[in-house]
PDB file of C-alpha atoms in Angstrom:
ATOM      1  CA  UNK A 269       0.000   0.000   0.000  1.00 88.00           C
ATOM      2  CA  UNK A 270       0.971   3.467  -0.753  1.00 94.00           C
ATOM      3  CA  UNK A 271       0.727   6.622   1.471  1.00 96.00           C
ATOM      4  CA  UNK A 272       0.857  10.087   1.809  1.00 97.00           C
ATOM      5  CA  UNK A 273       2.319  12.183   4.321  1.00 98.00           C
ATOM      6  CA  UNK A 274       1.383  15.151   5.646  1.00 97.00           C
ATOM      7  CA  UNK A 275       3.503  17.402   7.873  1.00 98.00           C
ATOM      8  CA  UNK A 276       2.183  20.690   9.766  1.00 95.00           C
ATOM      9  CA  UNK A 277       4.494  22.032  11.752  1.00 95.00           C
ATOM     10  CA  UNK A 278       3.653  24.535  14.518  1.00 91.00           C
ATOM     11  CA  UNK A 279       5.328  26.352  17.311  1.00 89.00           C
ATOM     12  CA  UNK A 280       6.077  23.331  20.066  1.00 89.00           C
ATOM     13  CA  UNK A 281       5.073  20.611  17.922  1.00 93.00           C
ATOM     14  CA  UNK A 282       4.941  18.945  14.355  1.00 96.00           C
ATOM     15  CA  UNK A 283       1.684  17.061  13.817  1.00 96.00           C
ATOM     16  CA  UNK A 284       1.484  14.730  10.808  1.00 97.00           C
ATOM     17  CA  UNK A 285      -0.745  12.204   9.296  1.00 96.00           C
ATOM     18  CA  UNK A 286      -0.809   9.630   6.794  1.00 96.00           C
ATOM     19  CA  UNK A 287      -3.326   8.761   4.264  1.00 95.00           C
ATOM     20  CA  UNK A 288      -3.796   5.963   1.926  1.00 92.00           C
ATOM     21  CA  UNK A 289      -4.041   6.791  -1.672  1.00 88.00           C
ATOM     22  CA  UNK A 290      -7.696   6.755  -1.190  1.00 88.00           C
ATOM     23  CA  UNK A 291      -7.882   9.627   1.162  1.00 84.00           C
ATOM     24  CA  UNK A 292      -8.406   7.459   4.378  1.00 88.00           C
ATOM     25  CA  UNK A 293      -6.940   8.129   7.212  1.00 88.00           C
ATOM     26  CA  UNK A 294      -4.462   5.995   8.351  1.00 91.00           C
ATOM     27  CA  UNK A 295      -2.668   7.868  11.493  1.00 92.00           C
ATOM     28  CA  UNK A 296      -2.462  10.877  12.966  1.00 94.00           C
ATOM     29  CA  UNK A 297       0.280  12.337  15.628  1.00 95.00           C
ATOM     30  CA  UNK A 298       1.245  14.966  17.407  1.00 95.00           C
ATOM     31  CA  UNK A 299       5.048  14.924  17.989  1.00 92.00           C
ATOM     32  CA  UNK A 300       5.565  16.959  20.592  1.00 91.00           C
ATOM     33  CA  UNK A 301       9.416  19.401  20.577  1.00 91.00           C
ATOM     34  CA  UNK A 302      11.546  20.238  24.064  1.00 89.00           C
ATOM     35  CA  UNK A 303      10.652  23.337  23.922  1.00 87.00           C
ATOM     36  CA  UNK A 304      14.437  24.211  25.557  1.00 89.00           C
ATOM     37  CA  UNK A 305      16.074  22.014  22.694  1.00 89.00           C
ATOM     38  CA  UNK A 306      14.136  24.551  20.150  1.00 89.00           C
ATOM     39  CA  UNK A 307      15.447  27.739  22.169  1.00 89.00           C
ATOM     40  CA  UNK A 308      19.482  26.876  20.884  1.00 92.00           C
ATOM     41  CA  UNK A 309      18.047  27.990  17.321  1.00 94.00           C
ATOM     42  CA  UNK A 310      18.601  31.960  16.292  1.00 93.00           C
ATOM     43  CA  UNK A 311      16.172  30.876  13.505  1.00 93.00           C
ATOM     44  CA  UNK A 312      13.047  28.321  12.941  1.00 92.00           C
ATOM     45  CA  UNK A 313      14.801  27.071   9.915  1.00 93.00           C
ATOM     46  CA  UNK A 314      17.218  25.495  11.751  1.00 96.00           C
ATOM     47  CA  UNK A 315      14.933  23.263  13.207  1.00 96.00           C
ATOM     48  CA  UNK A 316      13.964  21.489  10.212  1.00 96.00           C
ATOM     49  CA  UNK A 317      16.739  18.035  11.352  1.00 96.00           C
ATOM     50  CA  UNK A 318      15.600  17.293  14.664  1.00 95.00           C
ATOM     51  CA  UNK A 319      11.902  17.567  13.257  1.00 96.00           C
ATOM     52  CA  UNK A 320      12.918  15.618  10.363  1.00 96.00           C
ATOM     53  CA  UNK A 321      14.680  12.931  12.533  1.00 95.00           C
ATOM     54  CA  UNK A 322      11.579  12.779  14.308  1.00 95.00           C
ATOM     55  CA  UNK A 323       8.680  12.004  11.668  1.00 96.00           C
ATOM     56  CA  UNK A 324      11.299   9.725  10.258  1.00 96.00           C
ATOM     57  CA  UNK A 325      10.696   7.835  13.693  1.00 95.00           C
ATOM     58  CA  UNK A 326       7.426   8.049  13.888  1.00 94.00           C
ATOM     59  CA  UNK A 327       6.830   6.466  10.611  1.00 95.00           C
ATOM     60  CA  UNK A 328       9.432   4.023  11.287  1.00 95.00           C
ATOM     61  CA  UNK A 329       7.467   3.098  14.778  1.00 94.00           C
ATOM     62  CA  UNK A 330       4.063   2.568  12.759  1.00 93.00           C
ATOM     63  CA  UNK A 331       6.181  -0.068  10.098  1.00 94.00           C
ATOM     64  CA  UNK A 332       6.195   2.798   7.015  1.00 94.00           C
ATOM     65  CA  UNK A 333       9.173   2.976   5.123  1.00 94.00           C
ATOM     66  CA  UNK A 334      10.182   5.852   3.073  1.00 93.00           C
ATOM     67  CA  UNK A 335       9.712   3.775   0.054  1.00 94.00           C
ATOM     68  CA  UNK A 336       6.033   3.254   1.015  1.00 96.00           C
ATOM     69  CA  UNK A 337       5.291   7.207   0.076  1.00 97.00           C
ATOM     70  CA  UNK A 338       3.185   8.125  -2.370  1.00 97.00           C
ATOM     71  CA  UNK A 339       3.678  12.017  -1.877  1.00 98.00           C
ATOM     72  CA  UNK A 340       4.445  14.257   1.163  1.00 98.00           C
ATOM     73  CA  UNK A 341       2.544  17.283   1.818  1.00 98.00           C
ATOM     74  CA  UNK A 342       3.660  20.478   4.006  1.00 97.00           C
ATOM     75  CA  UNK A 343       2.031  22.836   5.209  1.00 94.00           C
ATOM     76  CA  UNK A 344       2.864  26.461   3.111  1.00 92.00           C
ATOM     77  CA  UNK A 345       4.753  28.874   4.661  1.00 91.00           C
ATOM     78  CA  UNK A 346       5.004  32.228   4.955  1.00 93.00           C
ATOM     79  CA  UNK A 347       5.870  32.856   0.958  1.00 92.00           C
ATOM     80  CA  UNK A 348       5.241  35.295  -1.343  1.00 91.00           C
ATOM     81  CA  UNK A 349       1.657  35.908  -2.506  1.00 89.00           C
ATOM     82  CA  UNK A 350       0.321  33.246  -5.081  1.00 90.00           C
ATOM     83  CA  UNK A 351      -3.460  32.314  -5.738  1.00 90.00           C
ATOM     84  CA  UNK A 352      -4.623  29.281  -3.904  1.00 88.00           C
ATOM     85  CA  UNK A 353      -3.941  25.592  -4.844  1.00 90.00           C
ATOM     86  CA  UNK A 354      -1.975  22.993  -5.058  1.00 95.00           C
ATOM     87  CA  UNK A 355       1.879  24.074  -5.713  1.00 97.00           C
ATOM     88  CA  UNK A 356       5.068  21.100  -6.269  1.00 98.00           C
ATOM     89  CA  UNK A 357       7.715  22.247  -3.500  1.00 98.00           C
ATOM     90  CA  UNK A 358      10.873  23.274  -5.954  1.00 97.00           C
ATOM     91  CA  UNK A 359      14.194  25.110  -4.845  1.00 96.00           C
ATOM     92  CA  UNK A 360      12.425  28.755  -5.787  1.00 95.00           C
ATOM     93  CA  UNK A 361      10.087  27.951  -3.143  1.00 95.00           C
ATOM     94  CA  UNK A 362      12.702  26.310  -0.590  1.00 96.00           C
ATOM     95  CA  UNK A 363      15.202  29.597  -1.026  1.00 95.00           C
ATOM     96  CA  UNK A 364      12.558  32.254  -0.448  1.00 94.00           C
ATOM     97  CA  UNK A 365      11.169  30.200   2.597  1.00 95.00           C
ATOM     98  CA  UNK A 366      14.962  30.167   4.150  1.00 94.00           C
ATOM     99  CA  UNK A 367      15.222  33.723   3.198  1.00 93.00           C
ATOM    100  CA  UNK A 368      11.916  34.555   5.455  1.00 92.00           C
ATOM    101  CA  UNK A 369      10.729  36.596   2.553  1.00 89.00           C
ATOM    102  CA  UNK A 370       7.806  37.110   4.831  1.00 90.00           C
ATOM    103  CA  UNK A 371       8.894  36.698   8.131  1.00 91.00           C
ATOM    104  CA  UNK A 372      10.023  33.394  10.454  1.00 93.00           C
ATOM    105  CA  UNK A 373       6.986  30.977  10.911  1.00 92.00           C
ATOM    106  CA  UNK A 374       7.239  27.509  12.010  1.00 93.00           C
ATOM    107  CA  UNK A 375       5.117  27.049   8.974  1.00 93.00           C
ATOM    108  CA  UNK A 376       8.252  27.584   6.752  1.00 96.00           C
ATOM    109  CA  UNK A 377       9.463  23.911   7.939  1.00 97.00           C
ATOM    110  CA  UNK A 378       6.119  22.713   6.260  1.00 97.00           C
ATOM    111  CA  UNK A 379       7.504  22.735   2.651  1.00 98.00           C
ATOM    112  CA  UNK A 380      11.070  22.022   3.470  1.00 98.00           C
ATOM    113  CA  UNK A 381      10.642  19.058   5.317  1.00 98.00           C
ATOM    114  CA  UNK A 382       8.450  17.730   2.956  1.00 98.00           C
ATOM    115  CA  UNK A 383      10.760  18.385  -0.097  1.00 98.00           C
ATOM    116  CA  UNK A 384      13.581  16.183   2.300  1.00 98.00           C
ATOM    117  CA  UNK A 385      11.566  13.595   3.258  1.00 98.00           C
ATOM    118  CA  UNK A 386      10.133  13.113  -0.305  1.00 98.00           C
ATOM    119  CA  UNK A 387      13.353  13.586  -2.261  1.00 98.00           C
ATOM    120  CA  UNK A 388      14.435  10.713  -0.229  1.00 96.00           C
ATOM    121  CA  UNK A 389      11.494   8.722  -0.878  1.00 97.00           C
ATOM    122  CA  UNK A 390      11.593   9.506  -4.783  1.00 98.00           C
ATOM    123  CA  UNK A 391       8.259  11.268  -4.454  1.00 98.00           C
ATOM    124  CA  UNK A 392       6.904  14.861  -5.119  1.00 98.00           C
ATOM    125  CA  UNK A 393       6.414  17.021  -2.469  1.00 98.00           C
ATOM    126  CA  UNK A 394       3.233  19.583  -2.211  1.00 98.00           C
ATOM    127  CA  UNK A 395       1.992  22.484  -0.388  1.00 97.00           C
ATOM    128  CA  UNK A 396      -1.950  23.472  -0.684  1.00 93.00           C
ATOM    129  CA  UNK A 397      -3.371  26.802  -0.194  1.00 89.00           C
ATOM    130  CA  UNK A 398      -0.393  28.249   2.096  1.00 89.00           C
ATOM    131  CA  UNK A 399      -1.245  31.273   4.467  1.00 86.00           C
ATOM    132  CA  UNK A 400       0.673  33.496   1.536  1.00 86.00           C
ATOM    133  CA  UNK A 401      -2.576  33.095  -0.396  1.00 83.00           C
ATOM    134  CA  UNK A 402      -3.849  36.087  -1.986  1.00 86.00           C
ATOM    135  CA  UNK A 403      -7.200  36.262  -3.801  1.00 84.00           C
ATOM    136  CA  UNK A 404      -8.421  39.292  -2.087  1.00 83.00           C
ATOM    137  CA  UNK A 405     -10.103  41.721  -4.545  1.00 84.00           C
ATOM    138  CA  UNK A 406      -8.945  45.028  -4.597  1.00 86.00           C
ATOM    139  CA  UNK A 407     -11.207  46.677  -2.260  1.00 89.00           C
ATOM    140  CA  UNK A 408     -10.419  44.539   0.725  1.00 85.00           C
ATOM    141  CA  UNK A 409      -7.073  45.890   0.176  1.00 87.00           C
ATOM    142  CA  UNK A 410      -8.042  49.629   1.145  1.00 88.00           C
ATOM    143  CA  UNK A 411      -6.525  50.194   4.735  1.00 89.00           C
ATOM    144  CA  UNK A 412      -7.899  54.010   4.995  1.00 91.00           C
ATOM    145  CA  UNK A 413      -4.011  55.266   4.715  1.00 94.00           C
ATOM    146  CA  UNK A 414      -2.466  56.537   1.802  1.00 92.00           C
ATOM    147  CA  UNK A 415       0.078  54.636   0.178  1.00 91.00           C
ATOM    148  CA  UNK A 416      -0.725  51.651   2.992  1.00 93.00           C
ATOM    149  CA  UNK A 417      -2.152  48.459   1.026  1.00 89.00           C
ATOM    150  CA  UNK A 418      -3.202  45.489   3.398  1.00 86.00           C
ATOM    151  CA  UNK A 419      -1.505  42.336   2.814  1.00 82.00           C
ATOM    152  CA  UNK A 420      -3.396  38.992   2.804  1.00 82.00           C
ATOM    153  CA  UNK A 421      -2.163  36.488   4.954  1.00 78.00           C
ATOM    154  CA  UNK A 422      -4.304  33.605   6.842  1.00 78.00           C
ATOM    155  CA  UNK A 423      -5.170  30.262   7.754  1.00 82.00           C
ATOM    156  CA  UNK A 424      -6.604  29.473   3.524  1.00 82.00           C
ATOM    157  CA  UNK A 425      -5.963  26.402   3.860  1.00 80.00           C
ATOM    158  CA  UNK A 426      -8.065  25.403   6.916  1.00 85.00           C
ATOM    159  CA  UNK A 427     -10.656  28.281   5.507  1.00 87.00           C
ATOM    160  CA  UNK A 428     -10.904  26.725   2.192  1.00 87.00           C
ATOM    161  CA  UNK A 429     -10.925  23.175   3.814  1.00 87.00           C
ATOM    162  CA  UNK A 430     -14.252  23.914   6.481  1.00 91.00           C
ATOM    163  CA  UNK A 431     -16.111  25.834   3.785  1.00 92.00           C
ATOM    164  CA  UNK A 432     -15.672  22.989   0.886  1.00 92.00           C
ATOM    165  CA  UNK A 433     -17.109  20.218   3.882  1.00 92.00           C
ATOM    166  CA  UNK A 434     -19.772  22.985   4.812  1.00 94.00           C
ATOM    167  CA  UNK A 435     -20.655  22.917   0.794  1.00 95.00           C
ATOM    168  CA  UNK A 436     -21.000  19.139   0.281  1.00 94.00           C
ATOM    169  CA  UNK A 437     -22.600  18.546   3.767  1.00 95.00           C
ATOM    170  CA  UNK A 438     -25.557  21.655   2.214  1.00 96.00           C
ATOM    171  CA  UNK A 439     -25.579  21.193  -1.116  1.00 97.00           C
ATOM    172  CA  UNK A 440     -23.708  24.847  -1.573  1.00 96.00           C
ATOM    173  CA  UNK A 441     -21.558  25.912  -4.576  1.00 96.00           C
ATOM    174  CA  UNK A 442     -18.339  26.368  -3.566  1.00 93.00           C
ATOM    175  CA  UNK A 443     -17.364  28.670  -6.922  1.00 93.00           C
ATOM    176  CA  UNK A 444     -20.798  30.165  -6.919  1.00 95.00           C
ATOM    177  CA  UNK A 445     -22.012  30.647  -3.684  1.00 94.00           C
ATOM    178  CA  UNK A 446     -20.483  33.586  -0.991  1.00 92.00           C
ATOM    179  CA  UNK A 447     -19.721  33.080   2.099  1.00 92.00           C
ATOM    180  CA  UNK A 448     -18.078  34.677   5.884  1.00 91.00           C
ATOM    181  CA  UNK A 449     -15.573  32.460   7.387  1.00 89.00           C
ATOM    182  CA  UNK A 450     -13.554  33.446  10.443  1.00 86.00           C
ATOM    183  CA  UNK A 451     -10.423  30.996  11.071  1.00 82.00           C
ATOM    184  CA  UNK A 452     -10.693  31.500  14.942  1.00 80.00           C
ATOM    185  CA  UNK A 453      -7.545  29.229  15.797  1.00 70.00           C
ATOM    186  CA  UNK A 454      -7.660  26.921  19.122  1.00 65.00           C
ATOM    187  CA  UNK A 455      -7.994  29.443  21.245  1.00 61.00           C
ATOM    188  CA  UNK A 456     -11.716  29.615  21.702  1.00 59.00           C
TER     189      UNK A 456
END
């Protein structure tokens, strides 16, 4: 059987799951970071071995080798704006993610470790809908100060995700149809 891997990394932590080919879930894991063992690194970049070394284990400890992978998918980081969808991780990508060409995010491991991990599996690596997303029309962009545009970064991918289940589960069109969706985070 073949899998995909999927690789979120967040602050303290670097959740993944795998999924058949078939889109069924197979596992799901939050590997949890020493959060002093993250503190040595100037910049979340750095990061991207020990995080590596431990997916690695993780799919090692449920019996998947690398050579099981169908794909690996990371979570988008902090790039530069591109319309939603699916994007193949390349070196373009890779370089402006180490250069923080938005800022440092533990969301710029996402597409890195993904590239790693699949590059030694022989696999593609993907990001979908990364916060950079911009499909904002022109108006939202008005801040009320001259020369001042606002920028359009968010959770798209989480956004996108709820609103296509909300669709299917009430018959809504997701290309037609308009809709309010606040990403409220695990806060609340």
């Amino acid at each position: 059987m073949k899998y995909v891997l999927v690789i979120n990394p967040g602050s303290t932590s670097t959740k993944i799951a795998i999924y058949s080919t078939e889109s069924v879930e197979i596992h799901t894991e939050v590997v949890e970071h020493n959060a002093e063992e993250l503190k040595k690194f100037d910049h979340i970049i750095e990061q991207a071995d020990i995080r590596r070394e431990a997916i690695i284990g993780s799919l090692r400890e449920k019996g998947i080798k690398k050579e099981d992978l169908a794909a690996v998918v990371g979570r988008g980081g902090l790039l530069k704006p591109i319309k939603g969808g699916t994007y193949l991780v390349d070196r373009d990508m890779i370089n402006d993610l180490e250069m923080a060409v938005q800022g440092e995010h533990a969301s710029n491991l996402g597409p890195i470790l993904a590239k790693e991990i699949a590059d030694e599996a022989g696999v593609n690596a993907y990001i979908v809908d990364p916060v950079s997303c911009d499909e904002m029309d022109d108006l939202a962009r008005f801040t009320g100060i001259r020369g001042e545009e606002r920028g359009s970064l968010a959770h798209y991918l989480n956004i996108k995700g709820v609103t296509r289940r909300i669709c299917r589960l009430k018959g809504y069109d997701f290309y037609e149809d308009n809709f309010i969706v606040a990403h409220l985070g695990g806060g609340f």
